[in-house]
Amino acid sequence: AAPGKVAFGLMANEQLASLQRDFAPHLELQPPRDRVACSLRPRANPTNYSDRKAFDPTGVLSADEATGMAELEALEARGLELCSALYTYRSIARALPTAGGDDENKRAMYLTSFEVLHPHVQRVKELMYYKDDAVAKFCASLALCTGPGSDGLLLALSRVFDVVAVLDSIKDTKACLSNDLSVYKRAFAHCRADVTNADAIFNSNNALQLFLAEKGPLLSALKAAVHRLPGAEESICAMAHLCAEALEGGWCLLPAERHRMLRACACLVWLLDCPAGGGPNAFLSRKLRRDRLGRLFKVSPVVPLYGDMHANLPLILRRCPNFSPAAAAELLPHSRREMESLTGSYDVVAAAGSLRSLVVDYTMSLPALLRRADALGGRRLG
């Protein structure tokens, strides 16, 4: 090689070595000191629609609709927190001792029991207050769903509606809520003179007792308020059709989103259906595509609800005031064979026989496989 080329190569190697000495220590990848938290759930409204005034001239999204979407998303987040608090709620009263002794000792024990139970009962009262806020904001936003650019608002409404349905389902399974309230009211009656704002607590306790005694109070209040709105039938049908379009078009990124859409479709049919003379009949309405929804219900009749709970979509439809097997023929499976095939798609008990056969076959073939491995020179571990 020519001397010039050799010298140039040596100089390039020296420069490369110098760069490695200077920058290599700084280029080493170090693990982060703090754990990085991330979520697969996208933020639908990271800016809180601060630019909503700019949508008015375009006709795509009005400022009122953007404001409604922002309020609904805040309402959804608050509802999800209540779902978590309600699902994990466990009885407190069972751990409290029974008041005994003289009157002074009993009064002291009742006061202590009241102080222990008070913050937990207040959390349950938040669910009662949430009902009023959810009904008011849901109806106010539903009244805006009149134009062609309301898809985003309809999806936000469907999310809030699903949260309301989940809260009702969790609340109805928690008998410990009424038990704790009974012990709380008994303790409050004995120490009322020592409690501030006693009258307000007394009134809220009575309201909470009625709230807990009613089955499905959130959905019932929402249904009564929605059907007082003009054009409610069109908006409910549009919401159900949009959820069906999302399911058919594969809009759902995660299974939880797909399950939410399916639950919303079934509950919207219940929301639309009213007793005779009191509103529309969901099974006769020409504005509702029952065949479209029926295809979805027949594929996934049972979906997860929350935690270890599940939602039975046919059972939701059977709660409709105008339900009958003939009227719901488009929404539910017909033949016994079709029902059995659907049950096998989600019921573990239906697959128990085949699972046992697989276990027996594997247990019988395992010794032969081990002998074959030994013959081929394999070595057993353990």
Short mmCIF file of C-alpha atoms in Angstrom, two decimals:
data_model
loop_
_atom_site.label_atom_id
_atom_site.label_comp_id
_atom_site.label_asym_id
_atom_site.label_seq_id
_atom_site.Cartn_x
_atom_site.Cartn_y
_atom_site.Cartn_z
CA ALA A 1 0.00 0.00 0.00
CA ALA A 2 1.12 3.58 -0.63
CA PRO A 3 2.73 5.42 2.35
CA GLY A 4 0.10 8.17 2.19
CA LYS A 5 -2.77 5.72 2.46
CA VAL A 6 -1.10 3.95 5.40
CA ALA A 7 -0.58 7.23 7.24
CA PHE A 8 -4.15 8.28 6.59
CA GLY A 9 -5.42 4.95 7.92
CA LEU A 10 -3.34 5.24 11.08
CA MET A 11 -4.58 8.79 11.67
CA ALA A 12 -8.22 7.71 11.21
CA ASN A 13 -7.76 4.86 13.70
CA GLU A 14 -6.21 7.23 16.25
CA GLN A 15 -9.10 9.69 15.84
CA LEU A 16 -11.66 6.89 16.25
CA ALA A 17 -9.90 5.64 19.39
CA SER A 18 -9.85 9.20 20.76
CA LEU A 19 -13.60 9.59 20.17
CA GLN A 20 -14.29 6.28 21.89
CA ARG A 21 -12.21 7.32 24.93
CA ASP A 22 -13.96 10.70 25.18
CA PHE A 23 -17.59 9.75 24.55
CA ALA A 24 -17.99 6.05 25.33
CA PRO A 25 -18.47 6.56 29.09
CA HIS A 26 -21.27 9.03 28.36
CA LEU A 27 -22.99 6.77 25.84
CA GLU A 28 -23.49 3.82 28.18
CA LEU A 29 -27.15 3.07 28.75
CA GLN A 30 -28.03 3.31 32.40
CA PRO A 31 -31.29 1.94 33.82
CA PRO A 32 -33.67 4.64 35.02
CA ARG A 33 -33.45 5.41 38.71
CA ASP A 34 -37.23 5.68 39.06
CA ARG A 35 -39.73 3.22 37.67
CA VAL A 36 -41.42 4.53 34.55
CA ALA A 37 -45.21 4.18 34.65
CA CYS A 38 -47.13 3.92 31.41
CA SER A 39 -50.67 3.01 30.45
CA LEU A 40 -52.11 1.41 27.33
CA ARG A 41 -55.29 3.43 27.79
CA PRO A 42 -54.99 6.53 25.58
CA ARG A 43 -55.91 9.94 26.86
CA ALA A 44 -58.91 10.98 24.82
CA ASN A 45 -58.69 14.61 25.91
CA PRO A 46 -55.16 15.65 26.92
CA THR A 47 -55.80 19.38 26.38
CA ASN A 48 -59.27 19.44 27.98
CA TYR A 49 -60.58 20.87 24.68
CA SER A 50 -58.99 24.23 25.38
CA ASP A 51 -59.33 25.03 21.65
CA ARG A 52 -63.06 24.29 21.53
CA LYS A 53 -63.96 27.82 20.47
CA ALA A 54 -62.15 27.22 17.17
CA PHE A 55 -64.57 24.47 16.17
CA ASP A 56 -67.66 26.66 15.96
CA PRO A 57 -67.05 28.11 12.46
CA THR A 58 -66.12 24.71 11.00
CA GLY A 59 -69.35 22.92 11.87
CA VAL A 60 -67.37 19.79 12.81
CA LEU A 61 -67.72 20.14 16.57
CA SER A 62 -69.46 22.90 18.46
CA ALA A 63 -68.07 24.48 21.60
CA ASP A 64 -71.03 23.12 23.58
CA GLU A 65 -70.32 19.57 22.41
CA ALA A 66 -66.63 19.89 23.29
CA THR A 67 -67.54 21.22 26.73
CA GLY A 68 -69.96 18.32 27.18
CA MET A 69 -67.27 15.81 26.18
CA ALA A 70 -64.83 17.31 28.68
CA GLU A 71 -67.42 17.10 31.47
CA LEU A 72 -68.35 13.52 30.54
CA GLU A 73 -64.73 12.40 30.59
CA ALA A 74 -64.28 13.90 34.06
CA LEU A 75 -67.50 12.16 35.11
CA GLU A 76 -66.24 8.86 33.70
CA ALA A 77 -62.95 9.14 35.61
CA ARG A 78 -64.81 9.85 38.83
CA GLY A 79 -67.10 6.88 38.20
CA LEU A 80 -64.18 4.53 37.61
CA GLU A 81 -62.70 5.57 40.96
CA LEU A 82 -66.03 4.78 42.62
CA CYS A 83 -66.10 1.39 40.86
CA SER A 84 -62.74 0.52 42.35
CA ALA A 85 -63.69 1.76 45.83
CA LEU A 86 -67.03 -0.05 45.76
CA TYR A 87 -65.64 -3.32 44.39
CA THR A 88 -62.94 -3.49 47.08
CA TYR A 89 -65.27 -2.45 49.90
CA ARG A 90 -65.48 -4.94 52.76
CA SER A 91 -67.66 -4.88 55.85
CA ILE A 92 -66.30 -2.78 58.72
CA ALA A 93 -69.13 -3.32 61.19
CA ARG A 94 -68.36 -7.02 61.62
CA ALA A 95 -65.01 -6.14 63.18
CA LEU A 96 -66.48 -3.74 65.75
CA PRO A 97 -67.17 -4.97 69.29
CA THR A 98 -70.66 -4.92 70.76
CA ALA A 99 -71.26 -2.05 73.15
CA GLY A 100 -71.53 -3.19 76.76
CA GLY A 101 -71.07 -2.08 80.34
CA ASP A 102 -72.67 0.93 81.97
CA ASP A 103 -74.30 3.80 80.07
CA GLU A 104 -71.16 5.91 79.99
CA ASN A 105 -69.08 3.05 78.60
CA LYS A 106 -71.73 2.24 75.99
CA ARG A 107 -71.87 5.84 74.87
CA ALA A 108 -68.09 5.95 74.51
CA MET A 109 -68.09 2.73 72.49
CA TYR A 110 -70.89 3.97 70.24
CA LEU A 111 -69.01 7.21 69.64
CA THR A 112 -65.86 5.28 68.74
CA SER A 113 -67.82 3.02 66.40
CA PHE A 114 -69.33 6.10 64.74
CA GLU A 115 -65.89 7.65 64.23
CA VAL A 116 -64.56 4.42 62.73
CA LEU A 117 -67.50 3.94 60.34
CA HIS A 118 -68.03 7.59 59.37
CA PRO A 119 -65.32 7.90 56.64
CA HIS A 120 -66.38 4.59 55.07
CA VAL A 121 -70.06 5.50 55.02
CA GLN A 122 -69.13 8.86 53.49
CA ARG A 123 -67.47 6.99 50.62
CA VAL A 124 -70.72 5.11 50.03
CA LYS A 125 -72.63 8.40 50.08
CA GLU A 126 -70.38 9.62 47.27
CA LEU A 127 -72.07 7.02 45.08
CA MET A 128 -75.45 8.53 45.92
CA TYR A 129 -74.22 12.01 45.06
CA TYR A 130 -72.64 10.70 41.87
CA LYS A 131 -76.08 9.53 40.70
CA ASP A 132 -77.45 13.09 40.68
CA ASP A 133 -74.42 14.48 38.85
CA ALA A 134 -74.38 11.65 36.31
CA VAL A 135 -78.08 12.00 35.47
CA ALA A 136 -77.88 15.78 35.10
CA LYS A 137 -74.75 15.84 32.91
CA PHE A 138 -75.80 12.83 30.85
CA CYS A 139 -79.15 14.38 29.97
CA ALA A 140 -77.61 17.79 29.26
CA SER A 141 -75.10 16.21 26.87
CA LEU A 142 -77.69 13.93 25.26
CA ALA A 143 -79.78 16.98 24.39
CA LEU A 144 -76.86 18.24 22.26
CA CYS A 145 -76.74 15.10 20.07
CA THR A 146 -78.75 16.52 17.20
CA GLY A 147 -76.19 17.27 14.48
CA PRO A 148 -74.04 15.10 12.22
CA GLY A 149 -70.87 15.90 14.15
CA SER A 150 -71.93 14.28 17.44
CA ASP A 151 -70.08 10.95 17.16
CA GLY A 152 -67.45 11.94 19.70
CA LEU A 153 -70.13 13.07 22.13
CA LEU A 154 -72.11 9.85 21.60
CA LEU A 155 -69.04 7.74 22.37
CA ALA A 156 -68.38 9.77 25.52
CA LEU A 157 -72.01 9.25 26.54
CA SER A 158 -71.73 5.50 25.97
CA ARG A 159 -68.64 5.34 28.21
CA VAL A 160 -70.40 7.17 31.04
CA PHE A 161 -73.50 5.02 30.57
CA ASP A 162 -71.42 1.87 30.90
CA VAL A 163 -69.78 3.17 34.09
CA VAL A 164 -73.24 3.85 35.54
CA ALA A 165 -74.35 0.30 34.67
CA VAL A 166 -71.20 -1.19 36.24
CA LEU A 167 -71.70 0.83 39.43
CA ASP A 168 -75.27 -0.41 39.71
CA SER A 169 -74.20 -4.02 39.25
CA ILE A 170 -71.44 -3.80 41.87
CA LYS A 171 -73.68 -1.97 44.34
CA ASP A 172 -76.42 -4.60 44.06
CA THR A 173 -73.98 -7.37 45.02
CA LYS A 174 -72.71 -5.63 48.17
CA ALA A 175 -74.97 -6.60 51.08
CA CYS A 176 -72.31 -5.35 53.49
CA LEU A 177 -73.17 -1.74 52.56
CA SER A 178 -76.60 -1.98 54.21
CA ASN A 179 -75.16 -3.84 57.20
CA ASP A 180 -72.55 -1.17 57.85
CA LEU A 181 -75.16 1.56 57.46
CA SER A 182 -77.41 -0.09 60.06
CA VAL A 183 -74.59 -0.25 62.61
CA TYR A 184 -73.59 3.32 61.71
CA LYS A 185 -77.13 4.62 62.26
CA ARG A 186 -77.41 2.78 65.58
CA ALA A 187 -74.13 4.27 66.80
CA PHE A 188 -75.15 7.72 65.55
CA ALA A 189 -78.47 7.55 67.44
CA HIS A 190 -76.63 7.03 70.74
CA CYS A 191 -74.04 9.77 70.24
CA ARG A 192 -75.98 12.32 68.20
CA ALA A 193 -75.59 15.02 70.84
CA ASP A 194 -71.79 14.80 70.54
CA VAL A 195 -71.69 15.03 66.72
CA THR A 196 -71.54 18.25 64.72
CA ASN A 197 -73.92 18.67 61.77
CA ALA A 198 -76.13 15.98 63.27
CA ASP A 199 -79.24 17.03 61.34
CA ALA A 200 -77.46 16.89 57.98
CA ILE A 201 -76.00 13.47 58.79
CA PHE A 202 -79.45 12.22 59.86
CA ASN A 203 -81.05 13.32 56.58
CA SER A 204 -78.26 11.88 54.43
CA ASN A 205 -78.45 8.58 56.33
CA ASN A 206 -82.15 8.25 55.53
CA ALA A 207 -81.53 9.08 51.89
CA LEU A 208 -78.70 6.53 51.72
CA GLN A 209 -80.90 3.84 53.26
CA LEU A 210 -83.52 4.33 50.52
CA PHE A 211 -80.78 4.40 47.89
CA LEU A 212 -79.26 1.10 49.03
CA ALA A 213 -82.65 -0.59 49.33
CA GLU A 214 -83.48 0.12 45.67
CA LYS A 215 -82.17 -2.24 42.99
CA GLY A 216 -80.41 -0.45 40.15
CA PRO A 217 -81.06 3.10 41.39
CA LEU A 218 -78.60 4.80 39.03
CA LEU A 219 -79.95 3.27 35.83
CA SER A 220 -83.56 3.72 36.95
CA ALA A 221 -83.06 7.42 37.64
CA LEU A 222 -81.18 7.86 34.37
CA LYS A 223 -83.93 6.12 32.36
CA ALA A 224 -86.69 8.23 33.91
CA ALA A 225 -84.78 11.45 33.16
CA VAL A 226 -83.75 10.50 29.61
CA HIS A 227 -87.30 9.77 28.42
CA ARG A 228 -88.40 13.25 29.50
CA LEU A 229 -86.10 14.68 26.81
CA PRO A 230 -87.48 15.34 23.31
CA GLY A 231 -85.91 13.12 20.66
CA ALA A 232 -84.47 10.69 23.20
CA GLU A 233 -85.34 7.66 21.05
CA GLU A 234 -83.27 8.88 18.09
CA SER A 235 -80.27 9.68 20.30
CA ILE A 236 -80.35 6.30 22.08
CA CYS A 237 -80.60 4.43 18.77
CA ALA A 238 -77.75 6.51 17.31
CA MET A 239 -75.60 5.65 20.33
CA ALA A 240 -76.35 1.93 20.00
CA HIS A 241 -75.63 1.96 16.25
CA LEU A 242 -72.34 3.80 16.79
CA CYS A 243 -71.24 1.17 19.34
CA ALA A 244 -72.22 -1.57 16.87
CA GLU A 245 -70.23 0.17 14.12
CA ALA A 246 -67.19 0.34 16.41
CA LEU A 247 -67.46 -3.40 17.10
CA GLU A 248 -67.97 -4.33 13.44
CA GLY A 249 -65.23 -2.01 12.23
CA GLY A 250 -62.61 -3.19 14.72
CA TRP A 251 -62.19 0.18 16.41
CA CYS A 252 -61.45 -1.42 19.80
CA LEU A 253 -57.74 -1.69 20.59
CA LEU A 254 -58.11 -3.67 23.83
CA PRO A 255 -60.56 -6.42 24.82
CA ALA A 256 -61.88 -4.25 27.67
CA GLU A 257 -63.03 -1.64 25.16
CA ARG A 258 -64.82 -4.28 23.10
CA HIS A 259 -66.54 -5.66 26.19
CA ARG A 260 -67.62 -2.16 27.16
CA MET A 261 -69.21 -1.62 23.75
CA LEU A 262 -71.12 -4.91 24.00
CA ARG A 263 -72.40 -4.09 27.49
CA ALA A 264 -73.44 -0.64 26.33
CA CYS A 265 -75.39 -2.05 23.37
CA ALA A 266 -77.43 -4.39 25.58
CA CYS A 267 -78.06 -1.74 28.25
CA LEU A 268 -79.09 0.80 25.60
CA VAL A 269 -81.81 -1.57 24.42
CA TRP A 270 -83.03 -1.70 28.03
CA LEU A 271 -82.79 2.10 28.26
CA LEU A 272 -84.88 2.54 25.13
CA ASP A 273 -87.64 0.10 26.11
CA CYS A 274 -90.50 1.54 28.19
CA PRO A 275 -93.73 0.04 29.57
CA ALA A 276 -96.82 0.19 27.40
CA GLY A 277 -97.94 3.77 26.96
CA GLY A 278 -94.89 5.22 28.70
CA GLY A 279 -92.52 5.50 25.73
CA PRO A 280 -91.02 3.59 22.80
CA ASN A 281 -90.95 -0.19 22.54
CA ALA A 282 -87.41 -1.31 21.77
CA PHE A 283 -88.65 -4.54 20.15
CA LEU A 284 -90.97 -2.71 17.74
CA SER A 285 -89.07 0.51 17.10
CA ARG A 286 -88.19 1.05 13.44
CA LYS A 287 -85.29 3.28 14.43
CA LEU A 288 -83.33 0.49 16.12
CA ARG A 289 -81.41 -2.04 14.02
CA ARG A 290 -82.15 -5.12 16.10
CA ASP A 291 -80.71 -7.53 13.51
CA ARG A 292 -77.40 -5.69 13.66
CA LEU A 293 -77.25 -5.84 17.45
CA GLY A 294 -78.46 -9.44 17.48
CA ARG A 295 -75.46 -10.60 15.46
CA LEU A 296 -73.18 -9.16 18.12
CA PHE A 297 -75.12 -10.59 21.07
CA LYS A 298 -75.22 -14.08 19.56
CA VAL A 299 -71.45 -14.15 19.15
CA SER A 300 -70.64 -12.83 22.66
CA PRO A 301 -73.60 -13.42 24.99
CA VAL A 302 -71.49 -13.22 28.17
CA VAL A 303 -68.69 -10.68 28.67
CA PRO A 304 -66.56 -9.57 31.64
CA LEU A 305 -68.04 -6.78 33.75
CA TYR A 306 -65.59 -5.78 36.49
CA GLY A 307 -62.99 -7.84 38.29
CA ASP A 308 -64.34 -11.38 38.60
CA MET A 309 -67.89 -10.30 37.70
CA HIS A 310 -69.53 -10.93 34.32
CA ALA A 311 -72.41 -9.44 32.35
CA ASN A 312 -75.04 -11.73 30.84
CA LEU A 313 -76.36 -9.81 27.83
CA PRO A 314 -79.48 -11.98 27.24
CA LEU A 315 -80.37 -11.53 30.92
CA ILE A 316 -80.13 -7.74 30.50
CA LEU A 317 -82.54 -7.96 27.55
CA ARG A 318 -84.96 -10.10 29.56
CA ARG A 319 -85.26 -7.27 32.08
CA CYS A 320 -86.88 -5.05 29.44
CA PRO A 321 -90.56 -4.28 30.18
CA ASN A 322 -91.71 -5.43 26.72
CA PHE A 323 -89.52 -8.52 26.49
CA SER A 324 -90.92 -11.75 25.14
CA PRO A 325 -89.15 -14.63 23.35
CA ALA A 326 -91.04 -13.84 20.15
CA ALA A 327 -90.32 -10.12 20.31
CA ALA A 328 -86.61 -10.67 21.01
CA ALA A 329 -86.14 -13.29 18.28
CA GLU A 330 -83.74 -11.04 16.38
CA LEU A 331 -81.59 -10.42 19.45
CA LEU A 332 -81.34 -13.88 21.05
CA PRO A 333 -80.44 -17.37 19.77
CA HIS A 334 -83.35 -19.52 18.59
CA SER A 335 -82.60 -23.23 18.63
CA ARG A 336 -81.31 -25.35 21.49
CA ARG A 337 -78.27 -26.31 19.40
CA GLU A 338 -77.40 -22.66 18.87
CA MET A 339 -77.68 -21.97 22.61
CA GLU A 340 -75.46 -24.95 23.45
CA SER A 341 -72.81 -23.87 20.94
CA LEU A 342 -72.80 -20.37 22.41
CA THR A 343 -72.51 -21.73 25.95
CA GLY A 344 -69.48 -23.77 24.93
CA SER A 345 -67.72 -20.65 23.71
CA TYR A 346 -67.47 -19.05 27.17
CA ASP A 347 -68.48 -21.60 29.84
CA VAL A 348 -65.57 -23.49 31.39
CA VAL A 349 -67.92 -26.15 32.79
CA ALA A 350 -68.99 -27.06 29.26
CA ALA A 351 -65.37 -27.80 28.37
CA ALA A 352 -64.63 -29.76 31.56
CA GLY A 353 -65.10 -33.15 29.88
CA SER A 354 -62.65 -32.48 27.07
CA LEU A 355 -60.16 -30.97 29.52
CA ARG A 356 -60.30 -34.09 31.70
CA SER A 357 -59.67 -36.26 28.62
CA LEU A 358 -56.62 -34.20 27.74
CA VAL A 359 -55.27 -34.57 31.29
CA VAL A 360 -55.79 -38.35 31.23
CA ASP A 361 -54.11 -38.70 27.83
CA TYR A 362 -51.14 -36.62 28.96
CA THR A 363 -50.78 -38.58 32.23
CA MET A 364 -50.82 -41.89 30.36
CA SER A 365 -48.32 -40.77 27.70
CA LEU A 366 -45.87 -39.10 30.10
CA PRO A 367 -44.11 -42.34 31.30
CA ALA A 368 -43.62 -43.48 27.68
CA LEU A 369 -42.14 -40.10 26.76
CA LEU A 370 -39.74 -40.23 29.73
CA ARG A 371 -38.58 -43.75 28.80
CA ARG A 372 -38.01 -42.60 25.23
CA ALA A 373 -35.98 -39.65 26.46
CA ASP A 374 -33.85 -41.98 28.61
CA ALA A 375 -33.26 -44.28 25.65
CA LEU A 376 -32.07 -41.35 23.55
CA GLY A 377 -29.53 -40.34 26.22
CA GLY A 378 -31.56 -37.64 27.89
CA ARG A 379 -31.04 -36.73 31.55
CA ARG A 380 -33.91 -36.08 33.94
CA LEU A 381 -33.84 -32.88 35.94
CA GLY A 382 -34.53 -32.95 39.66
#
